[in-house]
XYZ file of C-alpha atoms in Angstrom:
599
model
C 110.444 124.569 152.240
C 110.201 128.492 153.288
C 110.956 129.711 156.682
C 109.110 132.250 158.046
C 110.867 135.048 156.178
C 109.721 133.478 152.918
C 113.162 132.127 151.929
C 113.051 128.561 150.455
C 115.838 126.463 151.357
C 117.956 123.757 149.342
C 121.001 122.045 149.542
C 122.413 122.567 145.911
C 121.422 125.779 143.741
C 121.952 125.381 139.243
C 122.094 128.649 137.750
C 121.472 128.145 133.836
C 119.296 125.187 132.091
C 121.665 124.232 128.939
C 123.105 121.023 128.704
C 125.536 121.446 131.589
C 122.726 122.791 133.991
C 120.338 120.200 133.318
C 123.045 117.216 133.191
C 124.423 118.540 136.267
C 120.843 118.059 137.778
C 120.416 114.522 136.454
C 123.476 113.403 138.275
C 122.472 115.123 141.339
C 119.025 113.626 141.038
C 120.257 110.464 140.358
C 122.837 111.111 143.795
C 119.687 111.802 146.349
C 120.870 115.330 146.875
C 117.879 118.198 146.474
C 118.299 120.966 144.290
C 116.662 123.702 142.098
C 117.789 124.534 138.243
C 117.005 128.218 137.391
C 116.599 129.039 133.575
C 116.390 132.594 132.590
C 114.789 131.418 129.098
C 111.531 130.024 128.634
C 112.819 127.170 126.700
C 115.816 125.014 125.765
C 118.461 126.199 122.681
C 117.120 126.862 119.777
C 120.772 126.549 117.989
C 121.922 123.544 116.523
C 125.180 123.525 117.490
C 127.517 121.000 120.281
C 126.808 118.603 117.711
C 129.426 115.890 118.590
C 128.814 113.910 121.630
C 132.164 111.697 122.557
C 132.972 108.765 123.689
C 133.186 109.676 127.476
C 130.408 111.753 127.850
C 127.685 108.695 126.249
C 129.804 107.114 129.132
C 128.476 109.296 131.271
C 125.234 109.523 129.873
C 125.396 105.753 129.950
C 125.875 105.410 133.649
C 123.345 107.845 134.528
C 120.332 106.333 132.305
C 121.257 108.873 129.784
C 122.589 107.141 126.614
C 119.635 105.217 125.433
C 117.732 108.635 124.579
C 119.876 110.228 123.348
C 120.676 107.315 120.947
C 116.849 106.985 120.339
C 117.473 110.565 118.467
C 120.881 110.889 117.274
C 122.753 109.790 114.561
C 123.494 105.817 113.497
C 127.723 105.426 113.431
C 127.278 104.607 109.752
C 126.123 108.744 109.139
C 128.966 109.977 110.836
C 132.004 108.162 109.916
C 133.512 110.335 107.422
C 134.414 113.946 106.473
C 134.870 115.177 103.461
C 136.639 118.137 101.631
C 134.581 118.455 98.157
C 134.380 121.426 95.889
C 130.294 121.996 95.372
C 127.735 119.434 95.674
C 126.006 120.696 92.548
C 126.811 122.141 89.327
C 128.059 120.881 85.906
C 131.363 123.083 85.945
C 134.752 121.716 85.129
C 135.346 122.045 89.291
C 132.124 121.067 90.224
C 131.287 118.423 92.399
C 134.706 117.332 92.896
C 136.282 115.356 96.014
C 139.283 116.858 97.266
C 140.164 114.614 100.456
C 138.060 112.571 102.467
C 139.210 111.603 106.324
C 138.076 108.555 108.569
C 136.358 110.452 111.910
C 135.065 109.343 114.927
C 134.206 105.929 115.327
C 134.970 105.109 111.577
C 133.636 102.575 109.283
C 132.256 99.441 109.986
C 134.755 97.019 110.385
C 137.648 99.682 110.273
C 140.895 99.790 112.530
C 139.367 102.861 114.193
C 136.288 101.559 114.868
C 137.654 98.382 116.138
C 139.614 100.607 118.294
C 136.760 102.671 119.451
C 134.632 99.579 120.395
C 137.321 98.148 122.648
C 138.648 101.153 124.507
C 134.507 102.291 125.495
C 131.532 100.664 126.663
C 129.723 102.761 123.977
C 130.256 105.118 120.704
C 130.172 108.492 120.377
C 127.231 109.887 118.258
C 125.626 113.300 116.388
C 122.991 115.365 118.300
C 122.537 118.925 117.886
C 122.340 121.056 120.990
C 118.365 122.008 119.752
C 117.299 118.462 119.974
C 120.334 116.853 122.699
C 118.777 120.043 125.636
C 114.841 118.901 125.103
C 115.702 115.352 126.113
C 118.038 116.624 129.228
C 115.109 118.480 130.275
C 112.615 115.677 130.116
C 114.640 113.559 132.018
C 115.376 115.594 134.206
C 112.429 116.957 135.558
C 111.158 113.592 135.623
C 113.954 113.058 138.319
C 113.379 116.584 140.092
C 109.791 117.342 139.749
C 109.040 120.710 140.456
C 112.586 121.982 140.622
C 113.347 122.693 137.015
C 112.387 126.167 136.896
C 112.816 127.618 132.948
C 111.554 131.704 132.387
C 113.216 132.171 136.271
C 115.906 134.548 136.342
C 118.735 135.146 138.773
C 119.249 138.547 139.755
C 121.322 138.548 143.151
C 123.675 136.372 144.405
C 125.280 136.439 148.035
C 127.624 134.245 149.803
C 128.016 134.903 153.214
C 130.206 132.117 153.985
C 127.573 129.637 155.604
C 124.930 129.909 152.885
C 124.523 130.949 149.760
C 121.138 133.397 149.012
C 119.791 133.952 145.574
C 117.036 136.419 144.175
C 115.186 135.459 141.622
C 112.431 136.870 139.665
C 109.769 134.728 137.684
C 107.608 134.683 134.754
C 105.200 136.814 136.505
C 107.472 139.544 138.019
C 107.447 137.928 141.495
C 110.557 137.893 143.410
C 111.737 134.507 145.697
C 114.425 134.199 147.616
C 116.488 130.401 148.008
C 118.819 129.857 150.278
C 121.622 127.114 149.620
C 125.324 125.423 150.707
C 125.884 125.887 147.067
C 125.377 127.441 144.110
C 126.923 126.397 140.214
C 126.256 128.832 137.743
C 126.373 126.887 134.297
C 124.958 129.808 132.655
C 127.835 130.727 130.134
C 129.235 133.409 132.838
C 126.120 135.697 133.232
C 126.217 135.317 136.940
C 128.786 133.198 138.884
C 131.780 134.126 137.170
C 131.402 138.160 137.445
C 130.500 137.725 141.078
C 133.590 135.832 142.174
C 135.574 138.020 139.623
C 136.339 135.442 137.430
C 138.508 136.342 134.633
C 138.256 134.726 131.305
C 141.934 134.611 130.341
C 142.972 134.416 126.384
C 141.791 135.538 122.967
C 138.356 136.567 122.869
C 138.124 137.391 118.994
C 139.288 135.040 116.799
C 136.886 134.676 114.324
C 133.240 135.909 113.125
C 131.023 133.185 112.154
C 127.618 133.448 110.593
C 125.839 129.930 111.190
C 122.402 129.387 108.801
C 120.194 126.410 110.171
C 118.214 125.845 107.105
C 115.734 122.897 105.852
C 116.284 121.396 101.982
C 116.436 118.295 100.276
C 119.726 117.647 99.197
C 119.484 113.943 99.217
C 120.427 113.750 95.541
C 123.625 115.275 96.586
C 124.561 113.829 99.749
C 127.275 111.044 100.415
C 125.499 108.920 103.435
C 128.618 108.156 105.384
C 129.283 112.278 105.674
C 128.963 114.217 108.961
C 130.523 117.474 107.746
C 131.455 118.366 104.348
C 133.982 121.508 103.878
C 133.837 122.821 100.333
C 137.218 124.107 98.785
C 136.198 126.318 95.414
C 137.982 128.865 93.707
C 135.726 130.909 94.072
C 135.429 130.992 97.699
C 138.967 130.707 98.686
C 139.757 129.502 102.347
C 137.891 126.708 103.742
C 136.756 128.668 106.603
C 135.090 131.531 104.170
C 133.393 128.919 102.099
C 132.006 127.301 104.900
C 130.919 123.328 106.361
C 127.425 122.015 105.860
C 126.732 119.609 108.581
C 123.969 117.302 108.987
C 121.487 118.224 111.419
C 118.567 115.527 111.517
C 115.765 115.134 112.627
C 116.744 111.919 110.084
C 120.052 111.058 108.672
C 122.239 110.722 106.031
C 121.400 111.838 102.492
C 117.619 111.894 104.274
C 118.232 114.700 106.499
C 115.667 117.095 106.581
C 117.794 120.225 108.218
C 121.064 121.345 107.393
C 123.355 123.876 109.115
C 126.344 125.740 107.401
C 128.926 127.435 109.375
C 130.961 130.647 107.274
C 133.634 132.110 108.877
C 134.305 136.181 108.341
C 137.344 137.941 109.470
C 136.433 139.604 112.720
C 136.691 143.183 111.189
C 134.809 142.714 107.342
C 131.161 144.388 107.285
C 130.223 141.201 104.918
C 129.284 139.555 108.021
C 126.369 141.517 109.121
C 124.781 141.084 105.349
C 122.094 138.373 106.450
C 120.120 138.912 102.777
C 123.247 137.721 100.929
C 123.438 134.395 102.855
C 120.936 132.662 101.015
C 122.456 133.634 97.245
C 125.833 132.637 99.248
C 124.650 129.781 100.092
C 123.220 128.679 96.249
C 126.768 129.792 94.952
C 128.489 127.730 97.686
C 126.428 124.605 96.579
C 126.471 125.264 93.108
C 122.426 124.715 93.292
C 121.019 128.265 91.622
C 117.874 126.943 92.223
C 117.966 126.054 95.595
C 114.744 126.967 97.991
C 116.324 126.775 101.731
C 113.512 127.811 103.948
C 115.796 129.409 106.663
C 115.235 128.357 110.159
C 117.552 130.454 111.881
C 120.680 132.588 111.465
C 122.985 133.480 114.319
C 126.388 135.274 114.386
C 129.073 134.306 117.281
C 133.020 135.182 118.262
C 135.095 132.029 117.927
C 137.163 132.872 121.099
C 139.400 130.590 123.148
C 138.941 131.897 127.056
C 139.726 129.698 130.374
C 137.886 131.161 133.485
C 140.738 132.841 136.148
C 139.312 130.444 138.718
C 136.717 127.905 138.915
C 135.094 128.299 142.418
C 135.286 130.750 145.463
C 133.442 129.960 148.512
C 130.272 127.942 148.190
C 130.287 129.439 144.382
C 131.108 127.184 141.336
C 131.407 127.631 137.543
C 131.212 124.699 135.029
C 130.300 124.323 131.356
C 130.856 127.879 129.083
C 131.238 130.025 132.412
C 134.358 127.829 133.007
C 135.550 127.536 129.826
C 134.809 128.144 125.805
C 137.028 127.302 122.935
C 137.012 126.953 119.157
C 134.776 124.124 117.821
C 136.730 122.354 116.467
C 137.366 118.781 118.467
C 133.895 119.344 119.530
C 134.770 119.735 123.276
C 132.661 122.465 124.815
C 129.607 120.352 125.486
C 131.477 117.705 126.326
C 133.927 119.190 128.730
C 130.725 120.642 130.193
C 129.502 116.990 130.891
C 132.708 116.371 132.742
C 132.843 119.149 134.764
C 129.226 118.226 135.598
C 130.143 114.461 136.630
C 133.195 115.984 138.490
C 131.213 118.061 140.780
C 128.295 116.380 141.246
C 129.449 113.306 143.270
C 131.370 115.795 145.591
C 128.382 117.936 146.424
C 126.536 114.292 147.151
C 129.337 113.108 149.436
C 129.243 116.258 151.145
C 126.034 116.424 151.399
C 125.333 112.889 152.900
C 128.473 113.392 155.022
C 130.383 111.416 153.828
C 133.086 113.553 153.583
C 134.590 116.924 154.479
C 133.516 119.678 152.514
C 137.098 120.217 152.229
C 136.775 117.905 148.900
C 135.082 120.649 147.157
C 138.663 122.497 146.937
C 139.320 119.615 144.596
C 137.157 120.626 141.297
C 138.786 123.374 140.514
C 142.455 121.821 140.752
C 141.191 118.440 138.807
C 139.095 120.557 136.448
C 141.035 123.601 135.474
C 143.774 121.747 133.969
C 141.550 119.900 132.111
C 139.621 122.911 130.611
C 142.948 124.529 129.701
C 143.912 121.860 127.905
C 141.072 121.015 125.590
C 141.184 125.131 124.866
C 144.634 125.023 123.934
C 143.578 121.767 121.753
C 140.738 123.326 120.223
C 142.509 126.385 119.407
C 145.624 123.744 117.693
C 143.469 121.828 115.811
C 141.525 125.450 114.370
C 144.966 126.722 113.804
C 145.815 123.529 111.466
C 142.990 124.455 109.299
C 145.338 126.891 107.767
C 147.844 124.541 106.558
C 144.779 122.609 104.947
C 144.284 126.289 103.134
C 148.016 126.226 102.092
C 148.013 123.034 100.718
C 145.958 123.978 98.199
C 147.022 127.732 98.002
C 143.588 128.950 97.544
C 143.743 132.989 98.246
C 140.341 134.746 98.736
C 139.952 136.850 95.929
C 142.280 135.506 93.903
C 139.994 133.955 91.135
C 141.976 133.573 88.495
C 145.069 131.930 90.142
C 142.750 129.833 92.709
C 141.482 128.922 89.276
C 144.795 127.830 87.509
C 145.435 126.161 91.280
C 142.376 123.479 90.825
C 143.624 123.122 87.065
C 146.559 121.537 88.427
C 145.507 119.488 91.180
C 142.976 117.864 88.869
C 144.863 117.604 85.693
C 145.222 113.977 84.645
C 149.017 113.985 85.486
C 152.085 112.434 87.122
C 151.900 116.275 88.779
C 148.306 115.967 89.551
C 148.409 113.084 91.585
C 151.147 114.137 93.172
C 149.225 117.312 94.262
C 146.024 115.500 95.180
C 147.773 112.524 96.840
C 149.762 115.719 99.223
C 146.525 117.399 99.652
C 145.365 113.940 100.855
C 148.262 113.343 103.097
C 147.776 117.076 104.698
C 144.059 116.660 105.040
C 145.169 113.493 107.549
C 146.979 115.421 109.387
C 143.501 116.902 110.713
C 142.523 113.454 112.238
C 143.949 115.626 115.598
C 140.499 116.924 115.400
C 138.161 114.394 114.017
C 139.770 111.139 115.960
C 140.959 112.739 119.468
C 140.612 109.322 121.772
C 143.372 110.303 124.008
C 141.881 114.060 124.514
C 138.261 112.257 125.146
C 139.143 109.474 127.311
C 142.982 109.932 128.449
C 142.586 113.202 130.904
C 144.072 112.782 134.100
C 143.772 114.437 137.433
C 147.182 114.589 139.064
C 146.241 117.068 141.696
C 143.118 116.827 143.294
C 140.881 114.096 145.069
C 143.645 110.952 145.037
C 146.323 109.195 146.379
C 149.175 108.513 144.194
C 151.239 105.166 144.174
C 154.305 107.442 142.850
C 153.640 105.365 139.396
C 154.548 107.195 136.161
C 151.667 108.347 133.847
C 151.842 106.296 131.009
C 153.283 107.831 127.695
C 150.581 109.994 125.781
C 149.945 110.390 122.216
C 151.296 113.938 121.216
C 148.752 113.937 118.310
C 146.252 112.700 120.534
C 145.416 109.532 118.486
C 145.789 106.793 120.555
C 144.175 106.495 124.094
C 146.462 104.177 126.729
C 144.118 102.490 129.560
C 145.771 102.446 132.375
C 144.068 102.191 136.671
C 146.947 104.477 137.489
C 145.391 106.872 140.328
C 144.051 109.712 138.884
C 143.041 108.161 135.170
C 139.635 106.802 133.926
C 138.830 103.363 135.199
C 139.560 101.234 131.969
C 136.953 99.430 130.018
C 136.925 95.943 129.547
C 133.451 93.430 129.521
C 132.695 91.250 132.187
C 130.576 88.496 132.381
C 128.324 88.187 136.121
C 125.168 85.405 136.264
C 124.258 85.016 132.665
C 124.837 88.909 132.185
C 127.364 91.079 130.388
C 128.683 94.277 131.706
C 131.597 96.743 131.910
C 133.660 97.651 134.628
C 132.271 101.230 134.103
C 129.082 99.344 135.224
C 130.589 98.578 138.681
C 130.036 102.116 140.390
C 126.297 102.394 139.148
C 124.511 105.545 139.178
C 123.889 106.164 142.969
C 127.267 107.635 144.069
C 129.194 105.251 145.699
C 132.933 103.736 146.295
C 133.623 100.529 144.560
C 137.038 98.351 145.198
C 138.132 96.101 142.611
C 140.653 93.012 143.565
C 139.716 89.749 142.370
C 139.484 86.264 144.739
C 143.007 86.636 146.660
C 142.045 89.825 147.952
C 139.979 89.221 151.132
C 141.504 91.490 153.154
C 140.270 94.517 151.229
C 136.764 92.970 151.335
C 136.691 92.616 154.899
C 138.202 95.923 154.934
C 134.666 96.922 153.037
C 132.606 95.636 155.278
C 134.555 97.738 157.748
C 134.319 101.239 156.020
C 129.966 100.609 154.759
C 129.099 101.708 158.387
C 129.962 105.419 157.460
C 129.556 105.581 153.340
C 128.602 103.676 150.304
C 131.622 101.840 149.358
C 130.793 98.301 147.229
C 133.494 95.673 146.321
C 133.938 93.253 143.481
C 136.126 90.704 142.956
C 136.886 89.986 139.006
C 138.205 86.375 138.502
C 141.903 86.304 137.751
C 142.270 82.033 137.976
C 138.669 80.867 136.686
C 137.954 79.696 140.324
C 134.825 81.027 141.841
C 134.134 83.994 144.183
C 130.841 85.641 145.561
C 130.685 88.118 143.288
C 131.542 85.723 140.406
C 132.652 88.733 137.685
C 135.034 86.859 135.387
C 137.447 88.323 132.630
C 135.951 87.432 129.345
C 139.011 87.522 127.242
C 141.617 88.576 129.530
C 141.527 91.917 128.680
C 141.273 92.850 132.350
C 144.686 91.282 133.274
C 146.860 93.000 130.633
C 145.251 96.405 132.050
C 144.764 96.183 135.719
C 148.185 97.137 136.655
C 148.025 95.084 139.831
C 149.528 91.871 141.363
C 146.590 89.166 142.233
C 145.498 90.674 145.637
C 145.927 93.777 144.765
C 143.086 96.441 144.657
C 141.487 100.088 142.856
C 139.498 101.749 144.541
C 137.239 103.783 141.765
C 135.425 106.783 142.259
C 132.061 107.715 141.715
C 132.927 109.378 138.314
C 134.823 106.349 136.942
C 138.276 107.791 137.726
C 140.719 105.698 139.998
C 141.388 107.504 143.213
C 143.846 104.549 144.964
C 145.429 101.394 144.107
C 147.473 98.686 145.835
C 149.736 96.850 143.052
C 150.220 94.461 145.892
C 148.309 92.215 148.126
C 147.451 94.191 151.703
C 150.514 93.707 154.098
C 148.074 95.303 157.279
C 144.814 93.129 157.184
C 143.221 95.893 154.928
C 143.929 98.957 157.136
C 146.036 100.580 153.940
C 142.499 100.671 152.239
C 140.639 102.812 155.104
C 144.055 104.954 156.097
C 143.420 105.794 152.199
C 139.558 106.567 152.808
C 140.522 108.467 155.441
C 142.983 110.494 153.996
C 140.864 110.987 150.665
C 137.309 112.071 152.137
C 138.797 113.940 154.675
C 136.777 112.513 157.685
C 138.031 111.704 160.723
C 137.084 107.813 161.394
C 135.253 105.204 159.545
């Protein structure tokens, strides 16, 4: 609504309309709290990249009424459960068409360890979406949720934060100026606006590596192993594996069916090659070994492979999230999905403050829970990109080289003791990039160990250093574990407990009735639910029982004992033991974590 100088005011203000922008305005939608998304562009990405989705973010997406379409569109497990390192899909050569390595990735094969692993430790799987079919959905959804308020072909030009509000300019399709007033502002537009305002610094190396990505459409079904995601082609002729490029599979069907392809080449940042866009598609034929190849080229787009954290995530009533917070290599594939998390991070404390339900004084909080986090997948990002080189050296392919990279394959195909040795090594080093292709404990193991909890003074658990294996643990600050519950005839996960509507939810099972009365106490003031999960098979009100025990051997507590989960699935409090004070520990902990001053 407009005052009488014209200026429309609204609690929350979303400056870009990519996938962190428009999930950040699902989850606000979903929270009650009014907003308006600004989009300089007229529509959603037309580049098919953020391919990956993980584990925790279809969490996410799950919780929110996300997950089922973006599922509806993406990419069955069994399409995307295997990489592969192959010299040409085509050709008749003595090199030709030749498997190098192959390598188990996210989720795995049907019936594998991995994917046994990966259907224990989540409620759901990851899947394969490209960012040009993953943002159209986002946007349907939510302006279904925000009618109105999704405004795309509306560009910011001003910002100003005065300390009680935040005021925005922005200009239309038409030319027209409007002015919106806010408490706060996000700018999750890649650092166009936000970031310089608050002098934001993106700190690291901002030129790593030129890449030249070619969305194309051909039938290569003929050529196409249906378990493959990526394949990375290894020729002597091309040399590294980042100069002769990865085809990945990029839908709108799947498989060997796929109807669109993109292929990502990598150029040193100072060669002129890069710029040549009318040798791509004779590159390409070379690369594939298929002369007669008719790609009808849907888009080409160069980009800097850079590894930058922003200085500082907020100032004010100002935030950054997504690529204005953070951008990294792609390998891992964790810039969309780091963008998701910031997005669930923030979004339940702008609802909590906006309901008043807590001090503002929570806000402080995203940048020390989320900083940490964004430094960390960069540096992993940039690790796993750096291993790619000793996948190079394994082979000791040299660009340019073609008569040695020639005698090189000679070798590690002859039919030899020697050869097998060399393919079985090449094998053995190609495993060693599982750090990027199988990264539970980077997708579902970040903690926050300074921000919005308590601590019990409990030890983190011990952490893969390869990042391999994710440990489930309700130690405050960690993700709420997942394990399936059964409740009247229905099956659910814990994740399932908070719901989508931003709340509180304790967890003790049916000898903790002081925390439940202590509940019933604190729901005067804020959304706070309880649930008691069976821990003797006797029955409760609630009646959530432990399927197959799994809850027990992760819980971490003593029967009577109690988590308190946040909004966004992460533990904020626990009592290993039964209350000692009638359940007062359980609101001095509300008190202390919302920043309020009675409940």
């Amino acid at each position: 609504m407009a005052d009488k100088t014209g200026i429309k005011d609204v609690p929350v203000i979303i400056i870009g309309g990519g996938a962190c922008g428009l999930t950040l305005s699902i989850f606000l939608s979903n929270y009650g709290v009014p907003h308006v998304l600004f989009e300089r562009h007229e529509t959603t990405s037309y580049l098919p990249k953020a391919h990956y989705i993980n584990q925790r973010t279809m969490e996410i997406y799950r919780q929110h009424g996300i997950s089922d379409d973006i599922y509806k569109e993406a990419s069955p497990q069994q399409n995307m459960c295997q990489m592969l390192w192959q010299s040409s899909l085509g050709g008749n050569g003595r090199f030709d068409k030749k498997v190098i390595a192959s390598l188990e990735c996210f989720g795995g094969y049907e019936g594998s360890e991995m994917h046994t692993t990966y259907k224990t430790q989540s409620p759901t799987l990851p899947c394969n979406l490209p960012l040009i079919r993953t943002e159209p959905i986002l946007r349907r959804i939510a302006q279904e949720r925000n009618p109105g308020n999704i405004l795309f072909g509306h560009a910011v030009t001003e910002i100003h934060d005065d300390g009680q509000k935040v005021l925005v300019t922005v200009v239309g399709p038409s030319g027209s100026t409007t002015r919106y007033r806010s408490d706060y502002a996000v700018g999750a537009d890649g650092g166009k606006t936000v970031g310089p305002h608050i002098g934001a610094v993106m700190e690291g190396t901002t030129r790593l590596e030129d890449k030249v990505s070619v969305h194309f459409r051909a039938d290569l079904s003929e050529h196409w192993d249906d378990r493959t995601l990526i394949c990375h082609f290894i020729n002597p002729e091309g040399g590294t594996i980042t100069y002769s490029g990865a085809l990945v599979v990029t839908g709108p069907s799947w498989g060997r069916r796929s109807e669109e392809w993109s292929i990502h080449f990598g150029h040193r940042i100072d060669d002129p090659e890069r710029f040549n866009e009318d040798n791509l598609v004779p590159r390409l034929r070379a690369l594939l070994k298929m002369p007669d190849l008719q790609p009808e080229i849907l888009h080409i787009s160069h980009w800097i492979q850079e590894r930058v954290l922003a200085s500082k995530y907020q100032q004010g009533r100002l935030f950054l999230a997504g690529d204005a917070a953070h951008r990294h290599p792609p390998t891992t594939g964790l810039g969309l999905n780091t963008a998701v998390t910031d997005a669930s991070n923030l979004a339940w404390k702008l609802a909590f403050v906006y309901r008043g339900w807590a001090s503002p004084k929570i806000l402080d909080t995203y940048e020390s829970e989320r900083r940490p986090v964004g430094r960390r997948n960069c540096d992993w990002a940039a690790f796993t990109s750096d291993n790619r080189k000793v996948l190079n050296a394994a082979i000791g392919l040299v660009p340019g080289e073609l008569e040695a990279n020639q005698k090189r394959f000679e070798r590690l195909f002859e039919d030899s003791e020697s050869g097998r040795a060399a393919r079985a090594q090449v094998q053995r080093i190609i495993d060693s990039q599982a750090i990027e292709f199988s990264a539970s404990d980077l997708e579902l193991g970040y903690r926050y160990e300074h921000g919005l909890t308590l601590s019990d003074c409990s030890p983190p658990p011990e952490t893969d250093p390869l990042g391999q294996r994710y440990t489930p643990t309700t130690r405050p600050g960690h993700r709420l574990p997942h394990v399936w519950l059964k409740s009247q005839g229905r099956t659910l996960s814990t994740h399932d407990l908070v719901g989508r509507k931003g709340k509180l939810c304790l967890i003790t099972d049916e000898y903790g009735r002081d925390w439940i009365s202590a509940v019933e106490t604190l729901k005067g003031s804020l959304d706070i639910d309880s649930v008691q999960i069976e821990v003797d098979n006797g029955t409760t009100s609630s009646g959530y029982k432990d399927i197959d025990g799994s809850w027990q051997s992760v819980c971490g507590i003593e029967n009577g004992g109690a988590i308190l989960t946040r909004p966004d699935n992460f533990v904020v409090w626990r009592s290993i033991k039964p209350s000692g004070q009638c359940g007062k520990e359980l609101v001095d902990a509300v008190r202390a974590i919302l920043g309020t001053r009675r409940h």
